[in-house]
XYZ file of C-alpha atoms in Angstrom:
303
model
C 93.203 80.552 41.962
C 92.246 79.496 38.490
C 93.674 82.347 36.455
C 93.789 81.190 32.620
C 89.632 82.009 32.761
C 88.706 82.941 29.568
C 88.692 86.591 29.031
C 85.024 87.093 27.647
C 84.187 91.222 28.874
C 80.961 91.548 30.175
C 78.662 93.735 28.664
C 78.721 97.211 31.325
C 74.420 97.812 29.220
C 75.989 101.261 29.573
C 74.569 103.687 27.172
C 78.102 105.463 27.945
C 80.689 103.781 27.380
C 82.375 100.689 26.174
C 85.787 98.567 27.774
C 87.444 97.924 24.321
C 91.615 95.494 24.162
C 94.168 99.013 23.745
C 97.829 97.674 21.926
C 100.211 97.379 24.940
C 98.092 97.999 28.075
C 95.614 95.019 28.130
C 91.857 96.917 28.467
C 90.484 100.688 28.378
C 87.392 102.240 28.820
C 86.111 104.543 25.776
C 83.320 107.084 25.545
C 80.188 105.533 23.972
C 78.647 109.109 23.131
C 79.963 112.712 23.935
C 80.163 113.274 27.575
C 79.271 116.640 29.545
C 81.383 117.522 32.765
C 79.988 116.375 35.831
C 78.547 113.862 33.780
C 78.133 110.366 36.352
C 79.891 107.624 33.747
C 79.499 104.678 36.372
C 78.942 103.648 39.617
C 80.299 100.392 41.233
C 80.383 98.025 43.980
C 84.096 97.306 45.315
C 84.284 93.123 44.003
C 86.498 92.636 46.857
C 88.175 95.633 49.639
C 91.664 94.683 51.462
C 94.101 96.787 53.106
C 96.939 98.717 51.032
C 99.788 96.665 52.438
C 98.823 92.681 52.690
C 99.850 89.702 52.101
C 99.084 87.246 49.766
C 97.395 84.889 52.689
C 95.484 88.646 53.718
C 94.109 87.989 50.064
C 93.785 84.960 50.052
C 91.431 84.791 53.212
C 89.250 87.599 51.773
C 89.185 86.059 48.364
C 87.585 83.017 49.581
C 84.799 84.523 51.872
C 83.144 85.205 48.635
C 81.085 83.833 45.848
C 81.118 82.013 42.894
C 80.397 84.882 40.645
C 82.727 87.573 42.264
C 85.182 85.331 42.202
C 84.984 84.961 38.396
C 85.139 88.598 37.912
C 88.115 89.108 39.437
C 89.378 86.786 38.064
C 89.181 88.174 35.082
C 91.258 91.190 35.839
C 95.026 90.931 34.507
C 96.939 90.293 36.483
C 101.212 91.409 36.409
C 103.276 88.730 34.883
C 106.445 90.279 37.702
C 104.283 88.826 40.640
C 104.106 84.478 41.031
C 101.204 85.319 43.020
C 98.397 85.522 40.728
C 95.467 87.505 43.222
C 98.793 89.543 44.197
C 99.549 90.542 41.087
C 95.456 90.916 40.369
C 95.657 93.961 43.250
C 99.069 95.211 42.033
C 97.557 95.409 38.633
C 93.849 96.747 39.358
C 93.331 97.937 43.183
C 92.208 101.481 43.086
C 92.707 103.568 46.350
C 88.994 103.965 47.961
C 91.079 107.715 48.624
C 93.768 109.678 48.309
C 95.044 108.975 52.082
C 93.473 106.145 52.318
C 95.208 102.813 53.616
C 92.075 100.289 52.013
C 91.699 99.666 48.570
C 88.758 97.901 46.087
C 88.509 95.694 43.163
C 86.417 97.229 40.798
C 84.926 95.606 37.292
C 84.538 97.848 35.013
C 86.223 101.048 36.544
C 89.256 98.876 37.724
C 90.107 98.386 33.576
C 90.322 102.659 33.140
C 94.015 103.252 32.868
C 95.698 105.757 34.044
C 97.001 109.793 33.004
C 98.401 112.382 34.438
C 96.562 114.217 32.319
C 93.187 112.393 32.999
C 89.505 113.643 32.046
C 87.955 111.934 34.689
C 88.555 111.488 39.003
C 86.603 108.947 40.625
C 84.926 109.183 44.916
C 84.840 107.189 47.381
C 81.470 107.072 48.461
C 81.082 105.332 52.381
C 78.190 105.894 55.230
C 74.531 104.636 56.238
C 74.672 101.225 53.071
C 76.127 102.576 50.554
C 79.784 101.907 49.624
C 80.680 102.560 45.532
C 83.061 104.133 43.678
C 81.362 106.258 41.506
C 83.682 107.790 37.946
C 82.747 111.671 36.681
C 84.155 113.541 34.226
C 86.049 115.878 34.363
C 85.586 118.151 31.772
C 83.823 117.537 27.792
C 84.517 114.240 26.565
C 84.448 112.949 22.770
C 83.168 110.554 21.848
C 85.217 107.328 21.367
C 87.887 109.172 23.622
C 89.648 107.154 26.272
C 88.492 107.308 29.792
C 91.115 108.068 31.497
C 92.172 108.667 35.815
C 95.223 109.584 38.133
C 96.012 107.200 39.949
C 98.033 109.614 42.384
C 97.632 112.537 43.187
C 99.257 114.431 40.141
C 100.579 117.257 40.688
C 104.101 115.854 41.857
C 107.307 116.352 39.089
C 107.333 113.816 36.782
C 110.191 111.848 38.624
C 108.453 111.393 42.192
C 104.900 110.278 39.669
C 106.972 107.880 38.461
C 108.583 106.509 41.563
C 104.431 106.572 43.000
C 103.212 104.149 40.109
C 105.834 102.071 40.312
C 106.235 101.050 43.366
C 102.655 100.827 43.383
C 101.172 100.053 39.957
C 104.153 98.236 38.571
C 104.437 100.831 35.672
C 105.836 103.748 34.100
C 103.319 106.515 33.189
C 104.013 107.761 29.651
C 101.210 110.225 29.351
C 101.629 112.899 26.923
C 102.189 115.134 30.235
C 105.249 113.245 31.206
C 106.192 113.320 27.832
C 106.442 116.673 27.892
C 107.434 116.974 31.926
C 110.636 115.014 30.865
C 112.108 117.372 27.957
C 110.541 120.559 29.686
C 111.351 120.552 32.932
C 110.448 124.162 33.945
C 107.365 122.861 32.827
C 107.648 120.562 35.148
C 107.854 122.215 38.242
C 105.455 124.839 36.920
C 103.067 121.584 37.490
C 104.182 120.605 41.091
C 104.011 123.814 41.753
C 100.519 124.149 41.746
C 99.725 121.026 44.223
C 102.438 123.651 46.586
C 100.352 126.964 46.219
C 96.986 124.535 47.683
C 98.538 122.740 50.294
C 99.416 126.456 51.147
C 96.392 127.739 50.948
C 95.430 124.275 52.956
C 97.545 125.258 55.376
C 97.895 129.020 56.314
C 94.631 129.766 55.277
C 94.154 131.183 58.595
C 97.179 132.958 59.004
C 98.699 134.109 56.092
C 95.423 135.484 53.826
C 96.728 138.050 51.228
C 99.122 135.089 50.689
C 96.636 132.510 50.370
C 94.767 134.638 48.436
C 97.533 135.144 45.687
C 98.193 131.603 45.346
C 94.078 131.092 44.778
C 94.808 133.844 41.668
C 97.840 131.720 40.606
C 96.457 128.079 40.624
C 93.228 128.829 39.219
C 94.536 130.275 36.668
C 96.858 127.691 35.691
C 93.956 124.929 36.299
C 92.425 127.120 34.082
C 94.848 127.455 31.398
C 96.769 124.065 31.429
C 94.591 121.798 33.263
C 91.686 121.724 31.102
C 89.382 123.850 32.891
C 89.123 120.987 35.427
C 85.617 120.484 37.641
C 87.355 118.713 40.779
C 89.836 121.250 40.735
C 87.944 124.173 40.253
C 85.438 122.546 42.793
C 88.506 122.315 45.650
C 89.965 125.921 44.904
C 86.797 127.669 45.821
C 86.325 125.283 48.731
C 89.637 126.031 50.500
C 89.763 129.762 49.563
C 86.544 130.500 51.899
C 88.647 130.399 55.066
C 90.995 133.351 53.448
C 88.202 135.573 53.329
C 86.581 135.084 55.962
C 90.179 136.114 57.551
C 90.225 139.627 55.351
C 86.345 139.859 55.787
C 85.755 140.368 52.059
C 82.822 139.030 52.057
C 81.114 139.873 48.242
C 84.619 136.956 47.779
C 83.745 134.085 49.866
C 80.054 134.914 49.431
C 81.365 134.270 44.849
C 83.029 131.668 45.654
C 80.311 129.889 47.793
C 77.974 130.057 45.392
C 81.071 128.153 42.759
C 82.019 125.500 45.515
C 78.300 125.107 45.699
C 77.192 124.743 41.991
C 80.288 122.589 41.663
C 79.234 120.284 44.400
C 76.315 119.542 43.428
C 77.818 117.981 40.393
C 79.903 116.181 41.473
C 78.367 114.937 45.183
C 75.226 114.672 43.529
C 72.302 114.276 45.095
C 74.465 114.079 48.420
C 75.162 117.322 48.479
C 74.515 118.642 51.333
C 76.741 116.566 53.686
C 79.757 117.422 51.955
C 78.522 121.091 52.151
C 78.105 121.782 55.386
C 81.149 122.816 55.778
C 80.294 126.216 53.644
C 76.614 126.147 55.264
C 78.353 126.663 58.706
C 81.021 129.355 57.518
C 79.117 131.703 56.409
C 76.052 130.745 58.867
C 78.775 131.781 61.510
C 81.193 135.019 60.196
C 78.995 136.332 56.712
C 76.794 139.894 57.936
C 73.473 139.340 56.778
C 73.001 141.610 54.477
C 75.686 139.420 52.149
C 73.642 136.415 52.592
C 70.773 137.095 50.462
C 69.919 134.668 48.053
C 72.167 132.179 49.431
C 69.400 129.682 51.524
C 68.491 128.314 48.217
C 72.027 128.265 46.213
C 71.718 125.314 49.075
C 68.385 123.866 47.696
């Protein structure tokens, strides 16, 4: 493949973002205007999909089947100079896991230009059902015009050393975001950051067994998100979604209804017109467990 193509960016024709060069980083995506939390910034179909651990032979075989315009766009993406094979370099530098636990990656024209930060202001969601295969980039908080749009490529709540190890192994760079610089100097802050992930895992694993302890972990985690992670839309949704089982086990119906309403409201923002498909577990839990006298008005929340 020819990787010496002239690097002229295709105009995204978007009122929400623009692609601009950044010293030492190549290209980046920036907000054109103030973005509200939950704004869908861009939806993209992948230029190319492939298994996470693909040989150059497999990548070439997939690439060769693409049309000329798709190949041109892939060649535009900046390749890692540490790889001798140009296509491997492009995939190393620009590929995105289609989900955090996925064994498949994708290349995208605009979303692949979003740089990493452990203190991200956006997140992406891969929609894959029926005939829809799209990666959607969503604002995780309010973003000011001119601010760079950044996303965490990994599960962000690891210790700094582990985050750097994952990023180096998968994308060949070392993160130098404000969070990483702070954690390098303040090990206590680094440990508090990682403890958030442990609390989340605890709620998921022991929600039906150690319900009271999970409620305490929920309160601690929610406070962390509010004080240290800009009231993250995604993290707030996930916390309220996960705490429903402990509420049910403790028969704390008022709390369950309150947290359900928050999860439904945030789920609608995140998943848009597809929210019903993703919120089925909440609806089924309420219908199966919550006494009728506590369900007043909940039917409207699902509509």
